[in-house]
Amino acid sequence: MKKNRKIFIAVDTNSTSRAKKIIQYTKKLKIGYKFGLEFFNSKNGRSFVSKLKKKIVFADLKLNDIPNTCSSTIKTLRDLKINYLTVHISSGLDSLKAVKNFSGKTKIVGVSTLTSLNDKDLRETGHTRSVKNLVIQQAKLAKKANLDAIVCSAHEAPYVKKIFKKEIITPGIRLVGDKAKDQKRIMTPKKAFENGANSIVIGRSITKGNIRKNIKKLIKSLN
Ligand code: C5P
């Protein structure tokens, strides 16, 4: 795999023993671990993250609130060594700036439009723009707020790249042959990197079933 490319494994489980297994089976790789709402809100999730050593920790808490709540939240996370923290770009420029203000060494990642949504889903929520145009607008706001990274699908990466010059992280990744499930804007790891992603987030394609076998398949697909 090329040097400047990163892989984040989505540790989407409520079980610390499953999380340990995922980390153990992938420890030889230079990989980051993404912990989302399911893991952080599980009984022992936060404390598990607080004890991790020498790992790239991605807290996918997707903050989406008023500026004061967002900045207060980031302050309560200070005891953890978090490398990346997500905030929804749709929470607005003031919230994004508030989070950035208190981020310290943590990289603030703006989440654009969820990869589980398509144009029809957006219309249902009252948006009049297409996914592509909304993500372009969100990339402009992420740039204005001086965020450190952005999350979008690999389909939008080529357009986002022209606006947002820092790290582009793409979830919605599936190994060849794997089902999309609830994701609607998916791509294979190789194609996502070719499309301009700097980092990919991959969950169920790795963590469901035989983790070791899935990891081998992922590495092979990137060589
Ligand atoms: O299992 P799968 O590979 O679909 O997991 C994708 C992960 O990325 C999940 O943890 C999900 O919460 C996260 N994510 C996403 N789309 C976004 C932002 C985050 O799928 N736009």
GROMACS .gro file of C-alpha atoms and ligand atoms in nm:
model
  244
    1MET     CA    1   0.000   0.000   0.000
    2LYS     CA    2   0.125   0.351  -0.080
    3LYS     CA    3   0.281   0.532   0.217
    4ASN     CA    4   0.048   0.826   0.255
    5ARG     CA    5  -0.268   0.615   0.243
    6LYS     CA    6  -0.449   0.528   0.565
    7ILE     CA    7  -0.704   0.268   0.663
    8PHE     CA    8  -0.946   0.311   0.953
    9ILE     CA    9  -1.131   0.005   1.075
   10ALA     CA   10  -1.479   0.084   1.204
   11VAL     CA   11  -1.495  -0.100   1.536
   12ASP     CA   12  -1.873  -0.114   1.534
   13THR     CA   13  -1.959  -0.343   1.821
   14ASN     CA   14  -2.079  -0.306   2.180
   15SER     CA   15  -1.839  -0.574   2.297
   16THR     CA   16  -1.489  -0.492   2.423
   17SER     CA   17  -1.376  -0.850   2.363
   18ARG     CA   18  -1.478  -0.825   1.996
   19ALA     CA   19  -1.297  -0.489   1.978
   20LYS     CA   20  -0.984  -0.650   2.128
   21LYS     CA   21  -1.001  -0.923   1.866
   22ILE     CA   22  -1.031  -0.673   1.581
   23ILE     CA   23  -0.726  -0.484   1.711
   24GLN     CA   24  -0.526  -0.800   1.775
   25TYR     CA   25  -0.585  -0.939   1.426
   26THR     CA   26  -0.489  -0.614   1.257
   27LYS     CA   27  -0.199  -0.503   1.478
   28LYS     CA   28   0.075  -0.565   1.222
   29LEU     CA   29  -0.081  -0.312   0.991
   30LYS     CA   30  -0.056   0.062   1.027
   31ILE     CA   31  -0.423   0.111   1.086
   32GLY     CA   32  -0.643   0.351   1.280
   33TYR     CA   33  -0.944   0.241   1.482
   34LYS     CA   34  -1.272   0.420   1.453
   35PHE     CA   35  -1.506   0.401   1.751
   36GLY     CA   36  -1.855   0.531   1.694
   37LEU     CA   37  -2.171   0.587   1.891
   38GLU     CA   38  -2.235   0.216   1.945
   39PHE     CA   39  -1.898   0.148   2.105
   40PHE     CA   40  -1.862   0.475   2.297
   41ASN     CA   41  -2.207   0.437   2.449
   42SER     CA   42  -2.160   0.073   2.543
   43LYS     CA   43  -2.100  -0.004   2.911
   44ASN     CA   44  -1.720  -0.028   2.893
   45GLY     CA   45  -1.654   0.145   2.562
   46ARG     CA   46  -1.519   0.481   2.680
   47SER     CA   47  -1.295   0.326   2.940
   48PHE     CA   48  -1.159   0.080   2.679
   49VAL     CA   49  -1.066   0.372   2.452
   50SER     CA   50  -0.902   0.555   2.744
   51LYS     CA   51  -0.665   0.261   2.795
   52LEU     CA   52  -0.552   0.222   2.434
   53LYS     CA   53  -0.182   0.285   2.384
   54LYS     CA   54   0.006   0.374   2.066
   55LYS     CA   55  -0.302   0.348   1.848
   56ILE     CA   56  -0.451   0.596   1.608
   57VAL     CA   57  -0.788   0.666   1.768
   58PHE     CA   58  -1.076   0.801   1.562
   59ALA     CA   59  -1.374   0.903   1.774
   60ASP     CA   60  -1.669   0.909   1.538
   61LEU     CA   61  -1.909   1.089   1.770
   62LYS     CA   62  -2.059   1.295   1.488
   63LEU     CA   63  -2.132   1.603   1.699
   64ASN     CA   64  -2.435   1.786   1.564
   65ASP     CA   65  -2.543   2.051   1.810
   66ILE     CA   66  -2.524   2.419   1.903
   67PRO     CA   67  -2.175   2.572   1.942
   68ASN     CA   68  -2.178   2.567   2.324
   69THR     CA   69  -2.276   2.198   2.345
   70CYS     CA   70  -2.019   2.103   2.082
   71SER     CA   71  -1.733   2.287   2.252
   72SER     CA   72  -1.835   2.158   2.598
   73THR     CA   73  -1.835   1.803   2.460
   74ILE     CA   74  -1.485   1.829   2.320
   75LYS     CA   75  -1.366   1.956   2.659
   76THR     CA   76  -1.509   1.648   2.831
   77LEU     CA   77  -1.305   1.426   2.597
   78ARG     CA   78  -0.971   1.574   2.703
   79ASP     CA   79  -0.875   1.278   2.922
   80LEU     CA   80  -0.874   1.057   2.610
   81LYS     CA   81  -0.600   1.063   2.349
   82ILE     CA   82  -0.813   1.114   2.043
   83ASN     CA   83  -0.642   1.169   1.711
   84TYR     CA   84  -0.958   1.236   1.509
   85LEU     CA   85  -1.304   1.358   1.612
   86THR     CA   86  -1.604   1.400   1.384
   87VAL     CA   87  -1.858   1.681   1.371
   88HIS     CA   88  -2.144   1.715   1.123
   89ILE     CA   89  -2.077   2.002   0.884
   90SER     CA   90  -2.454   2.062   0.890
   91SER     CA   91  -2.422   2.182   1.249
   92GLY     CA   92  -2.311   2.513   1.095
   93LEU     CA   93  -2.004   2.734   1.076
   94ASP     CA   94  -2.023   2.857   1.437
   95SER     CA   95  -2.034   2.503   1.578
   96LEU     CA   96  -1.747   2.396   1.353
   97LYS     CA   97  -1.539   2.692   1.466
   98ALA     CA   98  -1.628   2.627   1.832
   99VAL     CA   99  -1.505   2.268   1.805
  100LYS     CA  100  -1.187   2.376   1.626
  101ASN     CA  101  -1.122   2.631   1.898
  102PHE     CA  102  -1.092   2.365   2.167
  103SER     CA  103  -0.950   2.082   1.959
  104GLY     CA  104  -0.590   2.090   2.083
  105LYS     CA  105  -0.398   1.816   1.903
  106THR     CA  106  -0.712   1.635   1.789
  107LYS     CA  107  -0.788   1.658   1.417
  108ILE     CA  108  -1.141   1.780   1.358
  109VAL     CA  109  -1.317   1.591   1.080
  110GLY     CA  110  -1.624   1.740   0.913
  111VAL     CA  111  -1.886   1.485   0.813
  112SER     CA  112  -2.057   1.591   0.491
  113THR     CA  113  -2.354   1.387   0.367
  114LEU     CA  114  -2.387   1.037   0.511
  115THR     CA  115  -2.293   0.761   0.268
  116SER     CA  116  -2.626   0.592   0.345
  117LEU     CA  117  -2.814   0.872   0.165
  118ASN     CA  118  -2.887   0.925  -0.205
  119ASP     CA  119  -3.058   1.210  -0.392
  120LYS     CA  120  -3.406   1.077  -0.313
  121ASP     CA  121  -3.328   1.052   0.061
  122LEU     CA  122  -3.200   1.409   0.057
  123ARG     CA  123  -3.523   1.535  -0.103
  124GLU     CA  124  -3.716   1.362   0.175
  125THR     CA  125  -3.526   1.564   0.434
  126GLY     CA  126  -3.611   1.888   0.254
  127HIS     CA  127  -3.288   1.941   0.063
  128THR     CA  128  -3.319   2.070  -0.291
  129ARG     CA  129  -2.961   2.000  -0.397
  130SER     CA  130  -2.821   1.673  -0.528
  131VAL     CA  131  -2.579   1.479  -0.305
  132LYS     CA  132  -2.291   1.595  -0.522
  133ASN     CA  133  -2.381   1.965  -0.500
  134LEU     CA  134  -2.455   1.948  -0.129
  135VAL     CA  135  -2.121   1.781  -0.058
  136ILE     CA  136  -1.942   2.048  -0.266
  137GLN     CA  137  -2.113   2.318  -0.057
  138GLN     CA  138  -2.022   2.132   0.265
  139ALA     CA  139  -1.658   2.106   0.152
  140LYS     CA  140  -1.651   2.485   0.111
  141LEU     CA  141  -1.779   2.528   0.467
  142ALA     CA  142  -1.526   2.277   0.603
  143LYS     CA  143  -1.253   2.481   0.436
  144LYS     CA  144  -1.391   2.806   0.578
  145ALA     CA  145  -1.394   2.656   0.930
  146ASN     CA  146  -1.034   2.539   0.877
  147LEU     CA  147  -1.120   2.177   0.959
  148ASP     CA  148  -0.843   1.918   0.939
  149ALA     CA  149  -1.023   1.651   0.739
  150ILE     CA  150  -1.351   1.579   0.567
  151VAL     CA  151  -1.568   1.269   0.533
  152CYS     CA  152  -1.753   1.211   0.206
  153SER     CA  153  -1.816   0.914  -0.019
  154ALA     CA  154  -1.545   0.819  -0.267
  155HIS     CA  155  -1.786   0.923  -0.545
  156GLU     CA  156  -1.753   1.288  -0.443
  157ALA     CA  157  -1.379   1.275  -0.362
  158PRO     CA  158  -1.268   1.413  -0.703
  159TYR     CA  159  -1.487   1.725  -0.660
  160VAL     CA  160  -1.408   1.770  -0.291
  161LYS     CA  161  -1.035   1.751  -0.366
  162LYS     CA  162  -1.056   2.066  -0.576
  163ILE     CA  163  -1.195   2.263  -0.282
  164PHE     CA  164  -1.070   2.100   0.037
  165LYS     CA  165  -0.695   2.047   0.024
  166LYS     CA  166  -0.648   1.845   0.344
  167GLU     CA  167  -0.731   1.484   0.434
  168ILE     CA  168  -1.025   1.322   0.256
  169ILE     CA  169  -1.170   1.023   0.439
  170THR     CA  170  -1.419   0.797   0.266
  171PRO     CA  171  -1.650   0.543   0.431
  172GLY     CA  172  -1.898   0.336   0.230
  173ILE     CA  173  -1.620   0.096   0.138
  174ARG     CA  174  -1.693  -0.260   0.031
  175LEU     CA  175  -1.460  -0.540  -0.075
  176VAL     CA  176  -1.547  -0.677  -0.420
  177GLY     CA  177  -1.859  -0.893  -0.397
  178ASP     CA  178  -1.971  -0.767  -0.054
  179LYS     CA  179  -2.326  -0.638  -0.012
  180ALA     CA  180  -2.390  -0.264   0.023
  181LYS     CA  181  -2.643  -0.322   0.305
  182ASP     CA  182  -2.758   0.020   0.436
  183GLN     CA  183  -2.491   0.213   0.244
  184LYS     CA  184  -2.593   0.375  -0.085
  185ARG     CA  185  -2.273   0.540  -0.211
  186ILE     CA  186  -2.017   0.262  -0.199
  187MET     CA  187  -1.684   0.188  -0.367
  188THR     CA  188  -1.405  -0.070  -0.343
  189PRO     CA  189  -1.090   0.026  -0.144
  190LYS     CA  190  -0.868   0.040  -0.455
  191LYS     CA  191  -1.111   0.255  -0.654
  192ALA     CA  192  -1.168   0.487  -0.355
  193PHE     CA  193  -0.795   0.563  -0.328
  194GLU     CA  194  -0.773   0.605  -0.706
  195ASN     CA  195  -1.062   0.850  -0.686
  196GLY     CA  196  -0.873   1.074  -0.445
  197ALA     CA  197  -0.937   0.940  -0.094
  198ASN     CA  198  -0.639   0.982   0.141
  199SER     CA  199  -0.794   0.749   0.395
  200ILE     CA  200  -1.071   0.491   0.386
  201VAL     CA  201  -1.306   0.372   0.659
  202ILE     CA  202  -1.405   0.009   0.635
  203GLY     CA  203  -1.628  -0.174   0.879
  204ARG     CA  204  -1.842  -0.475   0.811
  205SER     CA  205  -1.639  -0.595   0.510
  206ILE     CA  206  -1.360  -0.660   0.763
  207THR     CA  207  -1.526  -0.706   1.101
  208LYS     CA  208  -1.804  -0.948   1.008
  209GLY     CA  209  -1.704  -1.309   0.956
  210ASN     CA  210  -1.339  -1.412   0.948
  211ILE     CA  211  -1.141  -1.096   1.030
  212ARG     CA  212  -0.799  -1.238   0.934
  213LYS     CA  213  -0.927  -1.362   0.599
  214ASN     CA  214  -1.099  -1.030   0.527
  215ILE     CA  215  -0.785  -0.832   0.610
  216LYS     CA  216  -0.581  -1.049   0.372
  217LYS     CA  217  -0.838  -0.985   0.099
  218LEU     CA  218  -0.821  -0.610   0.165
  219ILE     CA  219  -0.440  -0.599   0.148
  220LYS     CA  220  -0.435  -0.809  -0.167
  221SER     CA  221  -0.689  -0.582  -0.330
  222LEU     CA  222  -0.462  -0.282  -0.270
  223ASN     CA  223  -0.142  -0.435  -0.410
  224C5P     O1  224  -1.971  -0.128   0.798
  224C5P     P1  225  -1.941  -0.008   0.715
  224C5P     O2  226  -1.813  -0.021   0.637
  224C5P     O3  227  -2.059   0.033   0.628
  224C5P     O4  228  -1.917   0.107   0.821
  224C5P     C1  229  -1.899   0.240   0.786
  224C5P     C2  230  -1.866   0.319   0.908
  224C5P     O5  231  -1.844   0.455   0.873
  224C5P     C3  232  -1.976   0.321   1.013
  224C5P     O6  233  -1.912   0.319   1.139
  224C5P     C4  234  -2.047   0.452   0.992
  224C5P     O7  235  -2.099   0.505   1.111
  224C5P     C5  236  -1.935   0.541   0.939
  224C5P     N1  237  -1.975   0.650   0.850
  224C5P     C6  238  -2.042   0.631   0.733
  224C5P     N2  239  -2.078   0.737   0.653
  224C5P     C7  240  -2.045   0.861   0.691
  224C5P     C8  241  -1.975   0.882   0.807
  224C5P     C9  242  -1.940   0.773   0.886
  224C5P     O8  243  -2.070   0.516   0.698
  224C5P     N3  244  -2.072   0.961   0.611
   0.00000   0.00000   0.00000
